[in-house]
Tab-separated table of C-alpha atoms and ligand atoms in Angstrom:
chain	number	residue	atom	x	y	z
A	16	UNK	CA	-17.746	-21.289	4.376
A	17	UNK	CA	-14.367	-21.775	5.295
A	18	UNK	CA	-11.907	-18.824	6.592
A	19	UNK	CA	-9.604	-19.145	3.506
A	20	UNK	CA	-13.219	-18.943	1.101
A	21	UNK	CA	-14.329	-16.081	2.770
A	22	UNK	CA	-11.118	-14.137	2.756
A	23	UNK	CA	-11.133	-14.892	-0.955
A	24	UNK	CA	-14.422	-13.512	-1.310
A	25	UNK	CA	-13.908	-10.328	0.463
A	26	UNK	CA	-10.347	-9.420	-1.120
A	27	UNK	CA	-11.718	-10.224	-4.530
A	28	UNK	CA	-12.126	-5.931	-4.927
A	29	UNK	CA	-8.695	-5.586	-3.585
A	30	UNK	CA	-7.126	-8.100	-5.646
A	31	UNK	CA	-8.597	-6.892	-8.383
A	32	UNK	CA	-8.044	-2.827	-7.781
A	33	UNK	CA	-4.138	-3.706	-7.691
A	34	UNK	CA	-2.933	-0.225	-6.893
A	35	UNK	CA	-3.702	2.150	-3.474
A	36	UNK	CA	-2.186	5.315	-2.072
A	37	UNK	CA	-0.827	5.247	1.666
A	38	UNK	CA	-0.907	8.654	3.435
A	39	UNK	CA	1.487	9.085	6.738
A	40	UNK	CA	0.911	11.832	8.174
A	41	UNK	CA	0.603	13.285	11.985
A	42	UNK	CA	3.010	15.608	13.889
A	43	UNK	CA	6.207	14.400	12.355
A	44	UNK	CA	5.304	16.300	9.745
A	45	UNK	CA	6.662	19.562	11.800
A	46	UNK	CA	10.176	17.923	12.461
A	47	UNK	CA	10.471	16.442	9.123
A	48	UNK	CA	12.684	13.927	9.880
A	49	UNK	CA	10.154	10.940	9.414
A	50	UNK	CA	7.395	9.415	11.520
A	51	UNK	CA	10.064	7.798	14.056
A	52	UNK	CA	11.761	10.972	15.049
A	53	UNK	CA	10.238	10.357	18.420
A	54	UNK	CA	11.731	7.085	18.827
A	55	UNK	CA	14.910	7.424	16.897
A	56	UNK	CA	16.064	10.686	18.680
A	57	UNK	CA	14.727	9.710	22.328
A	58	UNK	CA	12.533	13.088	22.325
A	59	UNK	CA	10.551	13.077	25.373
A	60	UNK	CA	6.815	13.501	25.410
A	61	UNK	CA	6.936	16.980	27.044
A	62	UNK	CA	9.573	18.162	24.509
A	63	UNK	CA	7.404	16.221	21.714
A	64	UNK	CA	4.097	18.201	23.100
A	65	UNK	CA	5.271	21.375	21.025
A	66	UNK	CA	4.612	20.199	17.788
A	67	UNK	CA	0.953	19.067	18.661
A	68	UNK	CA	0.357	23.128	19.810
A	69	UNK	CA	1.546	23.967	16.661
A	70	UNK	CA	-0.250	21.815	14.498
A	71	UNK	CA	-2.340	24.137	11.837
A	72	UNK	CA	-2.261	22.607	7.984
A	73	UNK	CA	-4.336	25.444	6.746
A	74	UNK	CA	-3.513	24.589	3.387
A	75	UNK	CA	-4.853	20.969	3.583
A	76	UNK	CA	-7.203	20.565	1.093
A	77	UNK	CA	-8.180	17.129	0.821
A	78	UNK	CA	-10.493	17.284	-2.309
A	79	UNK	CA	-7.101	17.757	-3.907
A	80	UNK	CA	-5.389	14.568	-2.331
A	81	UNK	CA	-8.095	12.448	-3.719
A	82	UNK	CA	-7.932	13.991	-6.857
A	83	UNK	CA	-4.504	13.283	-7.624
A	84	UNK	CA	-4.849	9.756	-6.044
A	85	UNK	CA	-7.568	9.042	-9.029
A	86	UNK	CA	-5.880	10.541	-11.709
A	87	UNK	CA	-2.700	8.500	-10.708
A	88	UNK	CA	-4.955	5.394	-11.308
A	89	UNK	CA	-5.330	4.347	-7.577
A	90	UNK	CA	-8.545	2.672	-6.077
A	91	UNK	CA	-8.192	2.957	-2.919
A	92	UNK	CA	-6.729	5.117	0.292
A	93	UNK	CA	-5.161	4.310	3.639
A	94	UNK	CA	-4.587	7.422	5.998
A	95	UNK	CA	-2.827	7.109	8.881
A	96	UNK	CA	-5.425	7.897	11.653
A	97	UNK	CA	-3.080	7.774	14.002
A	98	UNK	CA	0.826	6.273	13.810
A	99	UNK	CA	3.368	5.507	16.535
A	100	UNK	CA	3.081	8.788	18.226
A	101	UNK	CA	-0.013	8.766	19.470
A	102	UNK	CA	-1.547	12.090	17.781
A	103	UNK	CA	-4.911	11.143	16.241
A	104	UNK	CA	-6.161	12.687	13.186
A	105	UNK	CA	-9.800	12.219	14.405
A	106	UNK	CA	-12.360	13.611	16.620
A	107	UNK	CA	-11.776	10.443	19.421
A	108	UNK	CA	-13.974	10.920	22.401
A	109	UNK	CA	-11.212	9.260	24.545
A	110	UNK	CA	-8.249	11.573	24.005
A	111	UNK	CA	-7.254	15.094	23.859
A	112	UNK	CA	-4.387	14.544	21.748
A	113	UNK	CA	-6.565	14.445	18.726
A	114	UNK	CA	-6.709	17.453	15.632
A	115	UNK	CA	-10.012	18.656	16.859
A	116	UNK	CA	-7.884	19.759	20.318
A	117	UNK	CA	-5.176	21.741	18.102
A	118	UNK	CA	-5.288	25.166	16.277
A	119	UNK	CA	-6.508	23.378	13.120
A	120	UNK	CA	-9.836	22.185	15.140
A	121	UNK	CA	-10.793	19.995	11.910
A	122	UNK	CA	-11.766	16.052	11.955
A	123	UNK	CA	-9.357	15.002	9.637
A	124	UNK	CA	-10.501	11.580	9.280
A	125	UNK	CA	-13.970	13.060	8.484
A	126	UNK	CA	-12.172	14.875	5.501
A	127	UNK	CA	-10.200	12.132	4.236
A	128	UNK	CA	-13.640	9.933	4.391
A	129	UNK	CA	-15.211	12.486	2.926
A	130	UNK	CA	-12.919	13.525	-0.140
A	131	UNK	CA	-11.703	10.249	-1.100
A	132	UNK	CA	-15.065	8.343	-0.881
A	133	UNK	CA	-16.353	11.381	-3.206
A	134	UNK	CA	-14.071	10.661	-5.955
A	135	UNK	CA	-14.845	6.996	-6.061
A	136	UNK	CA	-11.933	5.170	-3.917
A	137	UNK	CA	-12.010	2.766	-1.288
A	138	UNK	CA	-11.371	3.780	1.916
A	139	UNK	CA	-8.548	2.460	4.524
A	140	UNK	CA	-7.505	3.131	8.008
A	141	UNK	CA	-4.158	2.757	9.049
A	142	UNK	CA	-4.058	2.524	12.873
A	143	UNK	CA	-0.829	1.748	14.912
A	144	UNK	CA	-1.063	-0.468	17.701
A	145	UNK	CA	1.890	0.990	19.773
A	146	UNK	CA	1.420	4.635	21.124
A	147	UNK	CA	3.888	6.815	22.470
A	148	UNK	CA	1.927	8.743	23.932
A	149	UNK	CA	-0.419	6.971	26.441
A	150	UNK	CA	0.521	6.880	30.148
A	151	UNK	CA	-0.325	3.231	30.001
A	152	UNK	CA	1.360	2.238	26.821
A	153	UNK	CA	5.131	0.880	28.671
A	154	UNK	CA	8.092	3.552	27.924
A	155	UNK	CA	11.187	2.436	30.020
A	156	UNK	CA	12.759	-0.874	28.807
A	157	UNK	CA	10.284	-0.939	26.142
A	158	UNK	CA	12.104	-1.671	22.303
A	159	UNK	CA	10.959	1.106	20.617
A	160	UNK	CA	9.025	4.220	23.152
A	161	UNK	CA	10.735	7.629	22.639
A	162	UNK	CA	11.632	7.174	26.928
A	163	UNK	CA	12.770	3.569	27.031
A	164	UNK	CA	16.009	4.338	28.580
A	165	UNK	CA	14.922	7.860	30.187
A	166	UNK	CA	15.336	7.258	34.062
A	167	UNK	CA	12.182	9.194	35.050
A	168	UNK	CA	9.851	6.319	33.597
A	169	UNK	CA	12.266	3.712	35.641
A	170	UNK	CA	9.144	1.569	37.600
A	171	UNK	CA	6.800	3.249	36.438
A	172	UNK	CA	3.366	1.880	36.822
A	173	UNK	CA	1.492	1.631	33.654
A	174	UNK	CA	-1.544	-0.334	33.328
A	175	UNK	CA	-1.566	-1.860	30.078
A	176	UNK	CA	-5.011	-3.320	29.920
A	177	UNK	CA	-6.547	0.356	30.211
A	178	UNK	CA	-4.352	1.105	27.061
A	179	UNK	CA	-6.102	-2.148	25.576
A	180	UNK	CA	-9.134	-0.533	26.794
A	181	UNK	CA	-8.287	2.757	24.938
A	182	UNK	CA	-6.893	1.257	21.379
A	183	UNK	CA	-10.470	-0.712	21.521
A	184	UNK	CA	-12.609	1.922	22.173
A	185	UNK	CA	-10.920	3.687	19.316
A	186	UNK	CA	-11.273	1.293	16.617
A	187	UNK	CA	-14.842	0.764	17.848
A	188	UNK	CA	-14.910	4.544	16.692
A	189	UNK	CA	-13.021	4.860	13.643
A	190	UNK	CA	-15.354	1.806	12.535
A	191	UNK	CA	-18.697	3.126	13.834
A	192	UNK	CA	-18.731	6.450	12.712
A	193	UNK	CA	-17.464	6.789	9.744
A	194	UNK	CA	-19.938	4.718	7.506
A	195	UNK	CA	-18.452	1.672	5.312
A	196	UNK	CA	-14.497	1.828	5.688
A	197	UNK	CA	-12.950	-0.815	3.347
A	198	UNK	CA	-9.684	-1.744	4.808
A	199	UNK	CA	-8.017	-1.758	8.295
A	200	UNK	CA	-4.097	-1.701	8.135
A	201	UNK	CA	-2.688	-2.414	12.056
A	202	UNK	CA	0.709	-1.630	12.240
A	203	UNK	CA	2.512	-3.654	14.169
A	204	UNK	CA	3.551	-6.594	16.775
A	205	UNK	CA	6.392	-7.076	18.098
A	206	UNK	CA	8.100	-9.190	20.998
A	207	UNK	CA	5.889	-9.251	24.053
A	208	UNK	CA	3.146	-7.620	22.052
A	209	UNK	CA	0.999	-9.744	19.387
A	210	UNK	CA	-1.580	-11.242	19.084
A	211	UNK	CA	-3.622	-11.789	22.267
A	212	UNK	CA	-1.484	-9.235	24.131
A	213	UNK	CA	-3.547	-6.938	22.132
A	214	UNK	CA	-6.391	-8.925	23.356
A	215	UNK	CA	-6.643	-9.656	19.371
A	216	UNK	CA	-9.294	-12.538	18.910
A	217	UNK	CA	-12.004	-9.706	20.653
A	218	UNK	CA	-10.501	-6.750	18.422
A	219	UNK	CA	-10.815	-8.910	15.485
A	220	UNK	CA	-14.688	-10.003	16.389
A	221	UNK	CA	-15.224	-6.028	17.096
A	222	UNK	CA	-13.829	-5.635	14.273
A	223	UNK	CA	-15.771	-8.211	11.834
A	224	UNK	CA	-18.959	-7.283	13.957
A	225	UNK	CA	-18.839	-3.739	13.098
A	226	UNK	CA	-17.912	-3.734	9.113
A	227	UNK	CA	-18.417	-7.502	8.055
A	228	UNK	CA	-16.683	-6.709	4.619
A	229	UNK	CA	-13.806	-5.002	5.945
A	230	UNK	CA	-10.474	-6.460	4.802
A	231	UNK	CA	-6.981	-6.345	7.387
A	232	UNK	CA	-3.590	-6.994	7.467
A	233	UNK	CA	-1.601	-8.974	9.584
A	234	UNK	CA	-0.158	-7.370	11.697
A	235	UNK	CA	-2.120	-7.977	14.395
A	236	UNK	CA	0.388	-10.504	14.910
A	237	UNK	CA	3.068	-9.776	12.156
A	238	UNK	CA	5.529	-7.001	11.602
A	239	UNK	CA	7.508	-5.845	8.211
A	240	UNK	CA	9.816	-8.955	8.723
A	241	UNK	CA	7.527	-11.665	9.033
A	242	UNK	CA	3.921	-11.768	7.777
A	243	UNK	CA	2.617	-14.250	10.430
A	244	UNK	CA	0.180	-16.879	9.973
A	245	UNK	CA	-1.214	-15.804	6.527
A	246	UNK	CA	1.353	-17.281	5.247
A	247	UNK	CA	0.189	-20.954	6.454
A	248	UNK	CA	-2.921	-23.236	5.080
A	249	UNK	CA	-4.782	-23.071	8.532
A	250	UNK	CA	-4.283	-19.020	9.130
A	251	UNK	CA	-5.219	-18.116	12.868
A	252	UNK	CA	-7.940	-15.579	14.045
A	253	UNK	CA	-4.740	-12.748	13.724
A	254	UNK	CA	-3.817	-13.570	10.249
A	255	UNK	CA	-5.912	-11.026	8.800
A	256	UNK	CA	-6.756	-11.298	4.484
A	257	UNK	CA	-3.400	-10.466	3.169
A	258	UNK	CA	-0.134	-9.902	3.938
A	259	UNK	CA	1.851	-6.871	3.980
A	260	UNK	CA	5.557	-7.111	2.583
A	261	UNK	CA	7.111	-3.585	3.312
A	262	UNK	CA	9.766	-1.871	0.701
A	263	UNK	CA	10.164	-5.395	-1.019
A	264	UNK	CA	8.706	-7.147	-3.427
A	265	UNK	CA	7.869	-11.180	-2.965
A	266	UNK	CA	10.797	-12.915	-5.588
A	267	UNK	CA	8.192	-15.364	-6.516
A	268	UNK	CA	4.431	-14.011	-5.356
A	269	UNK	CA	3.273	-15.141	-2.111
A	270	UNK	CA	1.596	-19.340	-1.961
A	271	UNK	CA	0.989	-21.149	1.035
A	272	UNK	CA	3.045	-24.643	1.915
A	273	UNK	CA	0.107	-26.541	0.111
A	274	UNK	CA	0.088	-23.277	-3.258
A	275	UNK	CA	-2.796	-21.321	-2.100
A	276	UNK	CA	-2.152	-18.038	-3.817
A	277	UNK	CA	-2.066	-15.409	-0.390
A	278	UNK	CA	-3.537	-11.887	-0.997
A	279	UNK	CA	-0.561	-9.157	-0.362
A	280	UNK	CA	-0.051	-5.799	-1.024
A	281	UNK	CA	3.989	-4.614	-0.763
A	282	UNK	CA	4.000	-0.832	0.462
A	283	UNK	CA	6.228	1.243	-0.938
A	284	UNK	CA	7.712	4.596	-0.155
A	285	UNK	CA	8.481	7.679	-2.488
A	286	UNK	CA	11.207	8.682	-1.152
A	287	UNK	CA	13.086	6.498	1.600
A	288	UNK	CA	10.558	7.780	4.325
A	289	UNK	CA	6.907	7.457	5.182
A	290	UNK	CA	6.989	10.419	6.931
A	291	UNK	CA	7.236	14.303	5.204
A	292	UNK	CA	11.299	14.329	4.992
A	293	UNK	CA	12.175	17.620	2.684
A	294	UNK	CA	16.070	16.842	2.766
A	295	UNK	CA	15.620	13.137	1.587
A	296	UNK	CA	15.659	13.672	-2.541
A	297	UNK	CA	16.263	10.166	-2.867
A	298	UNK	CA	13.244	10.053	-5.256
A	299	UNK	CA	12.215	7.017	-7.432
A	300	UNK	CA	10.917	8.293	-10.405
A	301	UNK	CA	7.536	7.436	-12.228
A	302	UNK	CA	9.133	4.756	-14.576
A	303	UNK	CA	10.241	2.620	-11.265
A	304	UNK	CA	6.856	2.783	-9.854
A	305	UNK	CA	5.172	1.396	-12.947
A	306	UNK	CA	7.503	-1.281	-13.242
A	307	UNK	CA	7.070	-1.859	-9.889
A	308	UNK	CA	3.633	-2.120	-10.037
A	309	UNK	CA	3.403	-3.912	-13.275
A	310	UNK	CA	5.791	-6.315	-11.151
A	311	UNK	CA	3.676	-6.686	-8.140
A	312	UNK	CA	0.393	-7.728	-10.503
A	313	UNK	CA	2.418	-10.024	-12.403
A	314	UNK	CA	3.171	-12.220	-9.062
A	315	UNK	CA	-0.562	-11.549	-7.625
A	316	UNK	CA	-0.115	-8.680	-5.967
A	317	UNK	CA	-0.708	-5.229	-4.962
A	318	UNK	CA	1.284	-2.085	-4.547
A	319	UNK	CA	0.503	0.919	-2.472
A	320	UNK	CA	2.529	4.115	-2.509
A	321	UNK	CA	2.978	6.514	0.359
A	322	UNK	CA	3.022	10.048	0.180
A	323	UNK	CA	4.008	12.729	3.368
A	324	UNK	CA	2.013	15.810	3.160
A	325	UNK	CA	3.546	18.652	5.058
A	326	UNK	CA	2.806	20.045	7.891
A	327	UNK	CA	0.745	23.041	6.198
A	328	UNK	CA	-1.251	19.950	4.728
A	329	UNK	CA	-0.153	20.091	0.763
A	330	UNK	CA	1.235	16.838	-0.849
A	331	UNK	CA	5.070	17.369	-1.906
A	332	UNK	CA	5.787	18.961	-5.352
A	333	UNK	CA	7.855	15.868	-6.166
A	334	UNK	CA	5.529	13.267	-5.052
A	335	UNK	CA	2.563	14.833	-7.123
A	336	UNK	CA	4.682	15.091	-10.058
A	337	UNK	CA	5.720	11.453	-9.819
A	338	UNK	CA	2.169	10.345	-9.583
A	339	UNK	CA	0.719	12.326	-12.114
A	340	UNK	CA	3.398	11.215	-14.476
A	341	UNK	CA	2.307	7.665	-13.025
A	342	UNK	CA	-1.292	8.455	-14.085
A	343	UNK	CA	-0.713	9.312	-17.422
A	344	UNK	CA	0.182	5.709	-18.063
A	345	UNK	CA	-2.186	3.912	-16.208
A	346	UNK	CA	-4.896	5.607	-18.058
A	347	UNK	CA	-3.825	4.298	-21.184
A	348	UNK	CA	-2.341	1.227	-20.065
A	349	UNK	CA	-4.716	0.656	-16.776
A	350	UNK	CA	-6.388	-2.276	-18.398
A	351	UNK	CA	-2.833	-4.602	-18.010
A	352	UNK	CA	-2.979	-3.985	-14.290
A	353	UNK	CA	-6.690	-3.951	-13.032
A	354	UNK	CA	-8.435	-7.645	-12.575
A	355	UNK	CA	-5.412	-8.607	-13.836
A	356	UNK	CA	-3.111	-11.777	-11.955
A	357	UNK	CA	0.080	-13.954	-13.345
A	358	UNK	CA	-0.024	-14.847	-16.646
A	359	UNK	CA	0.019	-19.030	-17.615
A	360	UNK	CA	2.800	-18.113	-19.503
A	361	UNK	CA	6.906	-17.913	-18.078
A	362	UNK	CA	7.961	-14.234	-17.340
A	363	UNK	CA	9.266	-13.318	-21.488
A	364	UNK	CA	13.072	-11.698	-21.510
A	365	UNK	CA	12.143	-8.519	-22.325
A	366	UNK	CA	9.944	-7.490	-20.168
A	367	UNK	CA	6.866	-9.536	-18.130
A	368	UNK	CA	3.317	-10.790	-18.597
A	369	UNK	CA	0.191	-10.003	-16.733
A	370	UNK	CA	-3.314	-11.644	-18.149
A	371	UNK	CA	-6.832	-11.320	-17.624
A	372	UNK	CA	-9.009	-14.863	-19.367
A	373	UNK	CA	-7.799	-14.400	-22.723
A	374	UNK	CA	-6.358	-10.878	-22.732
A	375	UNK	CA	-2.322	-10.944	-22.114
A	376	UNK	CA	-0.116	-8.329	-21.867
A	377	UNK	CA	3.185	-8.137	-22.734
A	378	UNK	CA	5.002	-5.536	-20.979
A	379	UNK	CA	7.666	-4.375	-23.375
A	380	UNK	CA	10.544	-2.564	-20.762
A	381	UNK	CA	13.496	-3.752	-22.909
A	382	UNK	CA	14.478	-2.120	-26.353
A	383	UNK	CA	13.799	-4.473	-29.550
A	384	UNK	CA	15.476	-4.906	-32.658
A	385	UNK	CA	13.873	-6.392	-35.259
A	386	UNK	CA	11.169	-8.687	-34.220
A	387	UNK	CA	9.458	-9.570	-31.188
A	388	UNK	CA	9.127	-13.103	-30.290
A	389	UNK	CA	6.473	-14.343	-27.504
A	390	UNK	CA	7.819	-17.454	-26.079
A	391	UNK	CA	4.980	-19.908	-25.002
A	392	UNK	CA	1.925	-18.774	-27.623
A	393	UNK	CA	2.701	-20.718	-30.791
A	394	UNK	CA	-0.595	-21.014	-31.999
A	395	UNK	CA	-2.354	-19.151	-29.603
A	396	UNK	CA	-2.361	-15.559	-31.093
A	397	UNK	CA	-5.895	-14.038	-32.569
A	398	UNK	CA	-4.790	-10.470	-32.165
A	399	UNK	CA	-1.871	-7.949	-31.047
A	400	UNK	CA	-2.507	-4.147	-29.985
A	401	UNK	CA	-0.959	-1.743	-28.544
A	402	UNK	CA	-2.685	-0.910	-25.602
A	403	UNK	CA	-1.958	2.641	-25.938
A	404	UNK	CA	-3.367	3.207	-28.459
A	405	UNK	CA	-4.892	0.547	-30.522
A	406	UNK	CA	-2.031	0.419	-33.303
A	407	UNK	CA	-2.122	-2.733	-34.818
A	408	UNK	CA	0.976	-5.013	-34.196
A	409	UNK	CA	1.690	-7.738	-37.317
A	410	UNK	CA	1.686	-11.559	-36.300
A	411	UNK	CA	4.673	-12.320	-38.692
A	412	UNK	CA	7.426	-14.421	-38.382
A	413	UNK	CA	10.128	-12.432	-40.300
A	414	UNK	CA	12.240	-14.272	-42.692
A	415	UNK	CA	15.300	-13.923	-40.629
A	416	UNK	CA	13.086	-15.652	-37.917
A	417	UNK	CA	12.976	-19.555	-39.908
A	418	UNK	CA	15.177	-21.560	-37.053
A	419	UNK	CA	12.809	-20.429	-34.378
A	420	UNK	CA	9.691	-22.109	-35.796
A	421	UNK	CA	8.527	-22.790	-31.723
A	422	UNK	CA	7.917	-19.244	-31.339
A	423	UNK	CA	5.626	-16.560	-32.168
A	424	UNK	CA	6.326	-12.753	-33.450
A	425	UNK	CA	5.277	-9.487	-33.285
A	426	UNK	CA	6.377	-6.570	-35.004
A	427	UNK	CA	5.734	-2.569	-34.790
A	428	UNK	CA	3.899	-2.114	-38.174
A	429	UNK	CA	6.765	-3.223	-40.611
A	430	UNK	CA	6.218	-6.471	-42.465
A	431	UNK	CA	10.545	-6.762	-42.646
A	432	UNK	CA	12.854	-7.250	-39.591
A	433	UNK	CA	13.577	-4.125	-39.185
A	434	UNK	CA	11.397	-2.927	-36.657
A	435	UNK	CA	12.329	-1.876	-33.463
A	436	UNK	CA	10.851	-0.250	-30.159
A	437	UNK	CA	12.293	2.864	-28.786
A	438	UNK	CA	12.180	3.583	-25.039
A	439	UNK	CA	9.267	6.490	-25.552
A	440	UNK	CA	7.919	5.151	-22.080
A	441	UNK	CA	8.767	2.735	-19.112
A	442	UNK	CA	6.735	-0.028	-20.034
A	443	UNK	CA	4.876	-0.290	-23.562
A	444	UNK	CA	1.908	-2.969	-23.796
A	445	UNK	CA	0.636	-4.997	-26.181
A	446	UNK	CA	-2.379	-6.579	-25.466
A	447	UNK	CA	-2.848	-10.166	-27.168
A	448	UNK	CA	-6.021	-11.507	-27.484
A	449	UNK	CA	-5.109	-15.695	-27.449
A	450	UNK	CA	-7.119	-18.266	-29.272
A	451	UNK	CA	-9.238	-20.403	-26.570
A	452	UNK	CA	-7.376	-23.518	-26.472
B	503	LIG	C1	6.547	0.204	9.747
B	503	LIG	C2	6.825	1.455	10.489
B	503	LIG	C3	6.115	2.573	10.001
B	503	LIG	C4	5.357	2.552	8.728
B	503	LIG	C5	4.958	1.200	8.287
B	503	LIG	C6	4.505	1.146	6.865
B	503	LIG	O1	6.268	-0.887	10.420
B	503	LIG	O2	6.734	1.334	11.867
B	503	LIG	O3	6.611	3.764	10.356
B	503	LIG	O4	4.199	3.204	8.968
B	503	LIG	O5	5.869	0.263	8.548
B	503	LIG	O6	4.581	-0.108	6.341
């Protein structure tokens, strides 16, 4: 089997689950400033060092994370095991800077497996590829360590092969003993460092060896602003099984030069950090993150959403909220978004499509008066529903409706034209059932 055949066979659960929940989460969580603090305000290691002896989330309960991730209608997880700065949330054999060393003394990896595998969802590891932290990782002159312009690392000797060393010992952890993980999310290359300057072809082989179904990202070679060779119709060993668009989302889906669709998943934050952030209120609310989602399945995609648990280990009032709220529609409406893809038809005015064989939604996000018309199904339409909750729709073209005769109508219970939707939630469905042709 070719590459592109076998990454189509082992995304088919991703493609299909549509919607995941990214968890950042590590030191930064004291500081609350987001996960770059390190980086953006030049904070030495030693100065850095206090928040790991502080590091206690007593309150982190991680049953509860999983359980709001399911009722928010999300199949699978991705926990930062460990990000930029080094800290890992795991019991690694090669470090000290690890959970297990702190006042907390928990494997919080082991949790996270442990919770969210319980109530049903996949299970991801993010893992960053820079660290901050390592002697052997290079600080001065270096784009983005914490000491890239402090003096004291000036010629410093650094060995970075023993850091290669030290990422691949850790991913031959994190993939050994933790039983079947899912999904492996690298994060990220840069200048100087991709590819096979993370000696990536053996990573990848360790990798595949180890969990043969895993899925990865690309960013083994790619970053936020490019999404590497996935992209192409002869990927390279780096490419990993889907791209990773970051806070946007692909204007028209993601194809190769030659159309192949390309798995991706755009990751999205709640707020405008990944990282716990208490003064940033700049929340989207549930409404944007359905559309959004509804969005990213309509063009083939996926969405995952981040939330920053604090540093005492509880998830955000605000975020919960928004997901909950989130939840409530998916489990009336989930059926519109899972093992669902782009519809045959051209995105309607009012709203989109998404469609799964014969079932299409229509995605109702704009106000109606009167009737409904569904450009593209003339003589296609067996049934309309509301998804919601079963209500029968009427197939009638109105008699106000006779100089459109190409199109078809639906209407909310009221044989006349005087039936309108009102904007009771972000995104109402109706699920057609269509003729075969
Ligand atoms: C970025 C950032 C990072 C974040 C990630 C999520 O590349 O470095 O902080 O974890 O994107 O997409």
């Amino acid at each position: 089997m070719d590459f592109i055949k076998e990454r189509e066979e082992r995304t088919k659960w991703f493609m299909h689950d549509r919607f995941g929940m990214f968890i950042h989460w590590g030191l930064y969580a004291i500081p609350g400033r987001g996960e770059w603090v390190q980086s953006d305000e030049q904070i030495t290691q030693k100065t850095y060092e206090k928040y790991f002896d502080e590091w206690d989330p007593a309150r982190c309960d991680m049953k509860e994370w999983a359980r709001l991730a399911k009722r928010a209608g999300m199949k699978y997880a991705v926990l930062t095991t460990k990000h930029h700065e080094g800290f890992c949330l795991w019991d690694s054999a090669y470090t000290d800077f690890k959970s297990t060393k702190t006042a907390c003394g928990r494997d919080l990896v082991r949790e996270f497996v442990d919770a969210f595998r319980a109530e049903g969802l996949k299970i991801g590891f993010y893992h960053s590829l820079l660290d901050w932290h390592h002697p052997d990782y290079p600080a001065y002159g270096d784009m983005y360590h914490p000491d890239r312009e402090n003096e004291e690392y000036k010629g410093k000797q650094h060995d970075f092969d023993r850091y290669l060393t030290y990422l691949h010992n850790q991913v031959r952890e994190l993939l050994t003993d933790y039983g079947k993980i899912d999904l492996l999310w690298f994060d990220f290359s840069y200048e100087g460092h991709m590819g096979e300057d993370w000696k990536g072809t053996e990573l990848v082989h360790m990798v595949r060896q180890l969990q043969p179904d895993i899925i990865m990202n690309g960013r083994l070679e790619a970053n936020g602003e490019s999404y590497g060779s996935v992209m192409t119709d002869e990927p390279n060993i780096f490419s990993g099984d889907f791209a990773c668009p970051e806070m946007i989302i692909p204007p028209y889906g993601l194809r190769t030069p030659s159309g192949r669709a390309i798995p991706w998943e755009a990751c999205f934050t709640l707020n405008n950090n990944w990282g716990y952030t208490p003064n940033d209120k700049h929340y989207k609310n549930a409404g944007q993150i359905i559309k959004k989602l509804v969005e990213c399945t309509s063009k083939n995609g996926n969405m995952i959403v981040n939330i920053s648990p604090t540093a005492k280990g509880e998830i955000p009032k605000q975020q919960a909220e928004i997901l909950d709220a989130v939840g409530d529609w998916m489990r009336e409406n989930g059926e519109s978004i899972y093992g669902c893809h782009m519809s045959d038809f051209e995105k309607p005015e009012w709203g989109r499509y998404t469609q799964n064989g014969n079932k299409l939604y229509a995605h109702i996000t704009e106000e109606s008066i009167g009737a409904i018309a569904l450009p593209g199904v003339k003589g296609r339409l067996k049934k309309a529903r509301r998804l919601s909750d079963g209500y029968e729709m009427l197939m009638l073209t109105p008699w106000v409706a006779k100089e459109f005769p190409d199109c078809e109508f639906i209407n909310y219970g009221t044989p006349d034209c005087f039936s309108f939707t009102v904007d009771e939630t972000p995104d109402t469905v109706i699920e057609l059932e269509l003729k075969e042709e």
